[in-house]
Short mmCIF file of C-alpha atoms in Angstrom, two decimals:
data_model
loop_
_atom_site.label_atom_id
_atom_site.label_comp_id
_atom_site.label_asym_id
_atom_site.label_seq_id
_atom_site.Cartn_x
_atom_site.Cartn_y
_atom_site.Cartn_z
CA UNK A 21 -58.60 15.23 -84.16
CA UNK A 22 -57.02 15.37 -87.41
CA UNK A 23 -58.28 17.26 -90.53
CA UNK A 24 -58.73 15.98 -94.20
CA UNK A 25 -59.08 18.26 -97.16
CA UNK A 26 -58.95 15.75 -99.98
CA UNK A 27 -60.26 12.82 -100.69
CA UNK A 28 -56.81 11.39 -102.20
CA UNK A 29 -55.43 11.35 -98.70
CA UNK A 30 -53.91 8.09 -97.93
CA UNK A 31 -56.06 7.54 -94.51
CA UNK A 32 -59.33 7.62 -97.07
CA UNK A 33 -58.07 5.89 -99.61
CA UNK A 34 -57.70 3.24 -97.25
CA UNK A 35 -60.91 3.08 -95.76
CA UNK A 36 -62.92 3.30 -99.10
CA UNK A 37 -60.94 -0.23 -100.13
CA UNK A 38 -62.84 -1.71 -97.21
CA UNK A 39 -65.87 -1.59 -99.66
CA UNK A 40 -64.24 -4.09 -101.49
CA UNK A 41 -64.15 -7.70 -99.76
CA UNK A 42 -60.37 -8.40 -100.57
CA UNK A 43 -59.74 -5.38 -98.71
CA UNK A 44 -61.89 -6.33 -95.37
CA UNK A 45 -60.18 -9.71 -94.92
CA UNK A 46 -56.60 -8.56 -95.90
CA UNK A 47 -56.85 -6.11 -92.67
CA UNK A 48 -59.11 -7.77 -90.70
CA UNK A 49 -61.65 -4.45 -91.18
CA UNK A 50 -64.83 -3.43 -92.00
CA UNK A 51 -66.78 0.06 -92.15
CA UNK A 52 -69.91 1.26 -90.65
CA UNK A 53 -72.13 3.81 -91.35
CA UNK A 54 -74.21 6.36 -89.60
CA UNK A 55 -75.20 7.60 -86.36
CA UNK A 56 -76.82 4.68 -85.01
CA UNK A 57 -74.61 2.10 -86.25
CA UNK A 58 -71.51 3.53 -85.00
CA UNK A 59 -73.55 4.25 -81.57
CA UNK A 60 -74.46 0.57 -81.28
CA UNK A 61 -70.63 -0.35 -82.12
CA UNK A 62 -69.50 2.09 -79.20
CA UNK A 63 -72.16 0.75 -76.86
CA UNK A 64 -71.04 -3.18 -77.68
CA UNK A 65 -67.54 -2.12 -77.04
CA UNK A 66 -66.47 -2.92 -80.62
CA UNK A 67 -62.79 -1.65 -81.14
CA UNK A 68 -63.60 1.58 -83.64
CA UNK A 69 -60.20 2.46 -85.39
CA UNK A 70 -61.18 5.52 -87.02
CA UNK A 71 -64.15 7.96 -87.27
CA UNK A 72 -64.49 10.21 -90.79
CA UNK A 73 -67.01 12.56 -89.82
CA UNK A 74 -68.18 16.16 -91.18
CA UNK A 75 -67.84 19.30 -89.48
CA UNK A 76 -71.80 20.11 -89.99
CA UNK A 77 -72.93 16.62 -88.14
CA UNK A 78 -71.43 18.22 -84.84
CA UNK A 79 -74.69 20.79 -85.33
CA UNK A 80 -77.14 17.29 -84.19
CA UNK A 81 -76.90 17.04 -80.45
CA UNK A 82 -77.04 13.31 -80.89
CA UNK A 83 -74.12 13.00 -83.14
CA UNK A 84 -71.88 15.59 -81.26
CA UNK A 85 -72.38 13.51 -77.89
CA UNK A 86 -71.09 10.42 -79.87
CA UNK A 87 -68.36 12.46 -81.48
CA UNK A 88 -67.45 13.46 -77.74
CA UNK A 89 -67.30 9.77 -76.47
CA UNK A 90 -65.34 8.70 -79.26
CA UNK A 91 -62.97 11.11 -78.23
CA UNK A 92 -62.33 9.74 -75.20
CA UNK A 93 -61.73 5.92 -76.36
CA UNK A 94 -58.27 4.58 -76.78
CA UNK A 95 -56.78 4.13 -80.39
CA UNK A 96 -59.91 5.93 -82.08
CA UNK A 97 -58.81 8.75 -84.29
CA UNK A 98 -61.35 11.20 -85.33
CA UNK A 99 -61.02 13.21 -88.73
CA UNK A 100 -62.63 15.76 -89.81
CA UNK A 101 -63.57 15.54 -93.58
CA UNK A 102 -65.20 17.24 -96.53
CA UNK A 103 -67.87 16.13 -98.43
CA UNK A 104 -65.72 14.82 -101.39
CA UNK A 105 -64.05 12.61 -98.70
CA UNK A 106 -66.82 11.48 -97.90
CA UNK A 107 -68.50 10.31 -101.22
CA UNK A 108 -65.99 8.24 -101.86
CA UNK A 109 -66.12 6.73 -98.26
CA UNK A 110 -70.14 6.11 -98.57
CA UNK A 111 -72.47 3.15 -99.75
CA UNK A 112 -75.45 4.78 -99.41
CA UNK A 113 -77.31 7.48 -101.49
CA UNK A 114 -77.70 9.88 -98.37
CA UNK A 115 -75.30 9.76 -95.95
CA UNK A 116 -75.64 11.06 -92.85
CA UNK A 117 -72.02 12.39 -92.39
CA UNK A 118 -70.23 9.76 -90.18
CA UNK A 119 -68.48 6.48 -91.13
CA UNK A 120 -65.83 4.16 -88.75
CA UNK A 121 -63.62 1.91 -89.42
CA UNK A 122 -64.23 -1.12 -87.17
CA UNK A 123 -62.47 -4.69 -86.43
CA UNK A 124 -63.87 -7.20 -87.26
CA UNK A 125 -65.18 -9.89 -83.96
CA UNK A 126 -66.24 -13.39 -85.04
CA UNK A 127 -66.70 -15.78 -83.14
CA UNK A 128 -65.08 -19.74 -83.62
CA UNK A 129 -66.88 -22.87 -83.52
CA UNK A 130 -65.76 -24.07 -79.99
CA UNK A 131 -66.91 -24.41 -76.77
CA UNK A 132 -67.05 -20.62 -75.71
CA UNK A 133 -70.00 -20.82 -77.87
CA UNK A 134 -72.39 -22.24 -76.31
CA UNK A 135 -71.13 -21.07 -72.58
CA UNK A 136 -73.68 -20.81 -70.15
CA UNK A 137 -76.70 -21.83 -72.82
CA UNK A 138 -77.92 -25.16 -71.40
CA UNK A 139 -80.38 -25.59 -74.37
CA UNK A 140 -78.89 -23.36 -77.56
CA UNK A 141 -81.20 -22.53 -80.34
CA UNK A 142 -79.18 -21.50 -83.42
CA UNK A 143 -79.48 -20.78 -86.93
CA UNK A 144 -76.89 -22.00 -89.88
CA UNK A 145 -77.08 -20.01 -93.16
CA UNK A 146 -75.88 -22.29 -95.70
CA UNK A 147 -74.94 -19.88 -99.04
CA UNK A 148 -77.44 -17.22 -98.83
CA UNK A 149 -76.04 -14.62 -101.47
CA UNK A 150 -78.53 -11.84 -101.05
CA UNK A 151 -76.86 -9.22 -98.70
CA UNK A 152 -80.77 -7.96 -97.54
CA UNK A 153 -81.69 -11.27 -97.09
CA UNK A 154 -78.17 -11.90 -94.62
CA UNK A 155 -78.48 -8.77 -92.72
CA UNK A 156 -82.66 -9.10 -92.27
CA UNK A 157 -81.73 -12.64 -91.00
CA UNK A 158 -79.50 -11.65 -88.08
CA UNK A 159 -81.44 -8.95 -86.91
CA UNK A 160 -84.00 -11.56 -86.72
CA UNK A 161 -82.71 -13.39 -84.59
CA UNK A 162 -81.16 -10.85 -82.46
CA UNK A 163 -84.46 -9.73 -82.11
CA UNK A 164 -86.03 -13.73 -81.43
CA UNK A 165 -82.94 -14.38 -78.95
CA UNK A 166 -81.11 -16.57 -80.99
CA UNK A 167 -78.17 -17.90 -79.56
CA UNK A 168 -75.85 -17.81 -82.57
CA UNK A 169 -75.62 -17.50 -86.67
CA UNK A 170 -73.36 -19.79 -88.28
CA UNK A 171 -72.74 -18.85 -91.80
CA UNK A 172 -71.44 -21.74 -94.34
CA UNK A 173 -68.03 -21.33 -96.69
CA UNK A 174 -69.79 -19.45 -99.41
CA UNK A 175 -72.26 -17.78 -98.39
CA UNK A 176 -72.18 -13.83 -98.82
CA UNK A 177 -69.40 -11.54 -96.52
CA UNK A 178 -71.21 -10.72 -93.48
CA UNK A 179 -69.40 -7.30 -92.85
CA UNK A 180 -69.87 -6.21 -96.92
CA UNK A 181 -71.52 -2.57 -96.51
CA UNK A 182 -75.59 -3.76 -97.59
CA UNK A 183 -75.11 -6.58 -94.88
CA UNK A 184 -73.69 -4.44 -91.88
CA UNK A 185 -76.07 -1.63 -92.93
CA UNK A 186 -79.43 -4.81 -93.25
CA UNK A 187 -78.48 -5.51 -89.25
CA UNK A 188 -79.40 -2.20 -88.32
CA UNK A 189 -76.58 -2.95 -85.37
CA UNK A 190 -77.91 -6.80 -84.65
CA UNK A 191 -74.46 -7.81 -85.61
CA UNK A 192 -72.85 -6.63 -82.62
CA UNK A 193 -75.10 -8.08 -80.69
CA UNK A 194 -74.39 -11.79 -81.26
CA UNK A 195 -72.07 -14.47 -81.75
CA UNK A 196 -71.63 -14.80 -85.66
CA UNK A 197 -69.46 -17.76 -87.06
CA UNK A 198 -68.49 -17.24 -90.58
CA UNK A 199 -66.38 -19.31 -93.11
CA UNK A 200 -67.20 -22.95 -91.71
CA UNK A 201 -67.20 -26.12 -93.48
CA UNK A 202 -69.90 -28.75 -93.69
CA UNK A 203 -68.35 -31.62 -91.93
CA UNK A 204 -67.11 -29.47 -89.59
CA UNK A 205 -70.26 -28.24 -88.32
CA UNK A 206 -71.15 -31.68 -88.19
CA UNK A 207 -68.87 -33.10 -85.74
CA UNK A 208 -69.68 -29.62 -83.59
CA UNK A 209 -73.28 -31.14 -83.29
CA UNK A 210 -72.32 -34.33 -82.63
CA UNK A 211 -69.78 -33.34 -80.17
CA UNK A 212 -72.48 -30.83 -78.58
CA UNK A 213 -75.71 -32.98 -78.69
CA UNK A 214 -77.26 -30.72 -81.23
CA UNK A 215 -79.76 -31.59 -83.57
CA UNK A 216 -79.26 -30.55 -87.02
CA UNK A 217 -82.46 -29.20 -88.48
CA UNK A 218 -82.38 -28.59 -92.64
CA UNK A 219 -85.82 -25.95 -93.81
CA UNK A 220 -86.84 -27.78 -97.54
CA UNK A 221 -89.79 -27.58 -99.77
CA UNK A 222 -90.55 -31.17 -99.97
CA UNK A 223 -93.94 -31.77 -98.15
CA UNK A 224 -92.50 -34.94 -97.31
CA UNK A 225 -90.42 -33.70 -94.56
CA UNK A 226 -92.12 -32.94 -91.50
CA UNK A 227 -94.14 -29.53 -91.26
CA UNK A 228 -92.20 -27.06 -89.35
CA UNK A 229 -94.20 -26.73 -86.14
CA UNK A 230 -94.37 -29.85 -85.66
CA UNK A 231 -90.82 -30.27 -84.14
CA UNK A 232 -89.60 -29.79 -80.45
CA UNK A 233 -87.19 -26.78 -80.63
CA UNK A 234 -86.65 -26.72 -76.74
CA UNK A 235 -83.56 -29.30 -77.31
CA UNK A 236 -80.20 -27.76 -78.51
CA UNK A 237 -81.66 -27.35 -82.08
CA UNK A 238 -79.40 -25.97 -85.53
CA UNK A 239 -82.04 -24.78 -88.08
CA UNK A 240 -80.62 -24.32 -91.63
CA UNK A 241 -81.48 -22.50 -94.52
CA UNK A 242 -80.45 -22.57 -97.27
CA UNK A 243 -79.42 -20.41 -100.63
CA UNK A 244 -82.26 -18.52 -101.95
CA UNK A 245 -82.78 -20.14 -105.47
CA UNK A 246 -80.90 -23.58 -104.83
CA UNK A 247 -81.65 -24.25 -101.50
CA UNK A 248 -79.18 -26.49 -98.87
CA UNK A 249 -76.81 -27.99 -100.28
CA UNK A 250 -76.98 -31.80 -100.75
CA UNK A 251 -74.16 -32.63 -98.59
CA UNK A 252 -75.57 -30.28 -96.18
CA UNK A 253 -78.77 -32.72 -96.35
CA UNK A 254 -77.02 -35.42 -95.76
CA UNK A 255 -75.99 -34.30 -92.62
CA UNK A 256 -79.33 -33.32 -90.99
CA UNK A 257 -80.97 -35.38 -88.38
CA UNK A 258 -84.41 -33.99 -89.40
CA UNK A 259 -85.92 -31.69 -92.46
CA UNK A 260 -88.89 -29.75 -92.24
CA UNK A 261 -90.96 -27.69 -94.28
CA UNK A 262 -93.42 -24.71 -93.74
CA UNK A 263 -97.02 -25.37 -94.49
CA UNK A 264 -98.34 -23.52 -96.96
CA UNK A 265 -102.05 -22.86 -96.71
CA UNK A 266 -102.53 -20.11 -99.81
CA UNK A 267 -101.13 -20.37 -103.54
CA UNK A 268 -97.39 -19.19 -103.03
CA UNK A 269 -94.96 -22.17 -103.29
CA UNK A 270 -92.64 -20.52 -101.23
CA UNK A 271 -91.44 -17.65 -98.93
CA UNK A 272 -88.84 -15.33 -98.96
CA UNK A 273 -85.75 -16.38 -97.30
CA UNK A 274 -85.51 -14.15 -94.75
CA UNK A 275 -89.78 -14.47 -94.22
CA UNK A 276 -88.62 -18.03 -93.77
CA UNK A 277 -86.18 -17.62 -91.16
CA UNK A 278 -88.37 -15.33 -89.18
CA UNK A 279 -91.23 -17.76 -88.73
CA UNK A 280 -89.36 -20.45 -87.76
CA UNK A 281 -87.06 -18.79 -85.17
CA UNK A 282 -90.36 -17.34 -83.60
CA UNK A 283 -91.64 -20.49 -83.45
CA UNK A 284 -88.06 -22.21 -81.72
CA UNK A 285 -88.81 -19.06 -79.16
CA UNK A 286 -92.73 -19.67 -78.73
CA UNK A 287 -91.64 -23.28 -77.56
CA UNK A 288 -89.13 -22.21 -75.64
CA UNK A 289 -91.17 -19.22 -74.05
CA UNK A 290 -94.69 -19.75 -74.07
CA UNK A 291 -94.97 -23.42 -73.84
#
């Protein structure tokens, strides 16, 4: 256990750059923070680099059993740090006192995804910006049983601090592809005998519960002002829409997402 007095220290310095996007994808990082996140990191076996933690955390039963297993895992330093460290460390307005430094683990758009899933339901997220809408989204469909979250080129960094914190730990629970391309995906559905589903507002696609979901099924939604992209269209085999039986004109993105991947698990479930 190592002990850090200032916040200038190098080994803070370099995890508060993780904040910054640049920073996460030079080294391959990302940070987490608080007591349940980093428990649900240690308890998916993520590979936790460091642990920045203040002495006066250790007084919570909870957190001092956490700091104990931490202690025993392989290439995890623990530091103890003061509360200037760990301002500058933080993304939220009350911290609890604990942050890691974890690797990231994506997964690729191959075979290994779909492993032992006869009939995969998954979702694409094709430029959502909104870092509350991304993180509500994937613990969503952790939740629904989702199979995987694809994530377009473009669409907001899945590990950025509002995201990891919006999974409240979802994200270590499944496969999430990040970075791919349109016609890429494509050919993966093709290849797979998936059926690419685009969400749209035009009442002249087909109302969302009207579709069988209990086929390998892609569902996309897109970005929350523009929608999915045209070339993203283009490249559906079906688009649906979700009734809407009240005055709104639309839902919220993540609202959206939920209804629909209940529905893909009512089918699959229930029926």
């Amino acid at each position: 256990m190592n002990i850090i007095t200032s916040p200038e220290n190098i080994q803070i310095k370099n995890a508060a750059a993780l904040k910054q996007k640049k920073f996460r994808d030079k080294n391959n990082l990302f940070l987490i923070e608080g007591i349940r996140l980093v428990e649900t990191a240690l308890q998916s076996n993520a590979s936790i680099r460091d642990c920045f933690y203040l002495p006066t955390i250790l007084e919570n039963n909870r957190a001092a059993t956490l700091i104990e297993q931490l202690s025993q895992r392989e290439n995890c330093f623990l530091h103890e740090i003061t509360t200037a460290s760990l301002q500058k460390l933080t993304d939220t307005d009350s911290p609890q006192g604990i942050i890691a430094v974890v690797q990231k683990n994506t997964a690729a758009l191959d075979e290994n995804l779909l492993s032992n899933k006869p009939a995969p339901a998954m979702i694409i997220l094709d430029h959502l910006q909104d870092p509350g809408n991304l993180g509500t989204i994937i613990r969503t469909a952790d939740a629904a049983g989702i199979d995987a979250v694809i994530l377009t080129k473009g669409t907001v960094d899945v590990f950025s601090p509002k995201v990891v914190r919006s999974t409240m730990g979802s994200l270590f629970h499944l496969p999430i592809v990040t970075g791919v391309l349109p016609n890429d995906l494509k050919s993966f559905a093709v290849k797979n005998s998936i059926t690419l589903i685009s969400t749209v507002l035009s009442t002249d696609a087909a109302p969302c519960f009207s579709i069988n979901y209990q086929q390998s099924v892609a569902v996309i939604f897109g970005n929350e002002g523009a929608g999915i992209s045209t070339q993203m269209c283009s490249l559906s085999d079906k688009c649906i829409f979700i009734p809407m039986f009240g005055r709104s004109e639309s839902l919220n993105a993540s609202s959206a997402a939920a209804m629909i991947m209940y529905e893909i698990m009512r089918q699959k479930h229930y029926n």
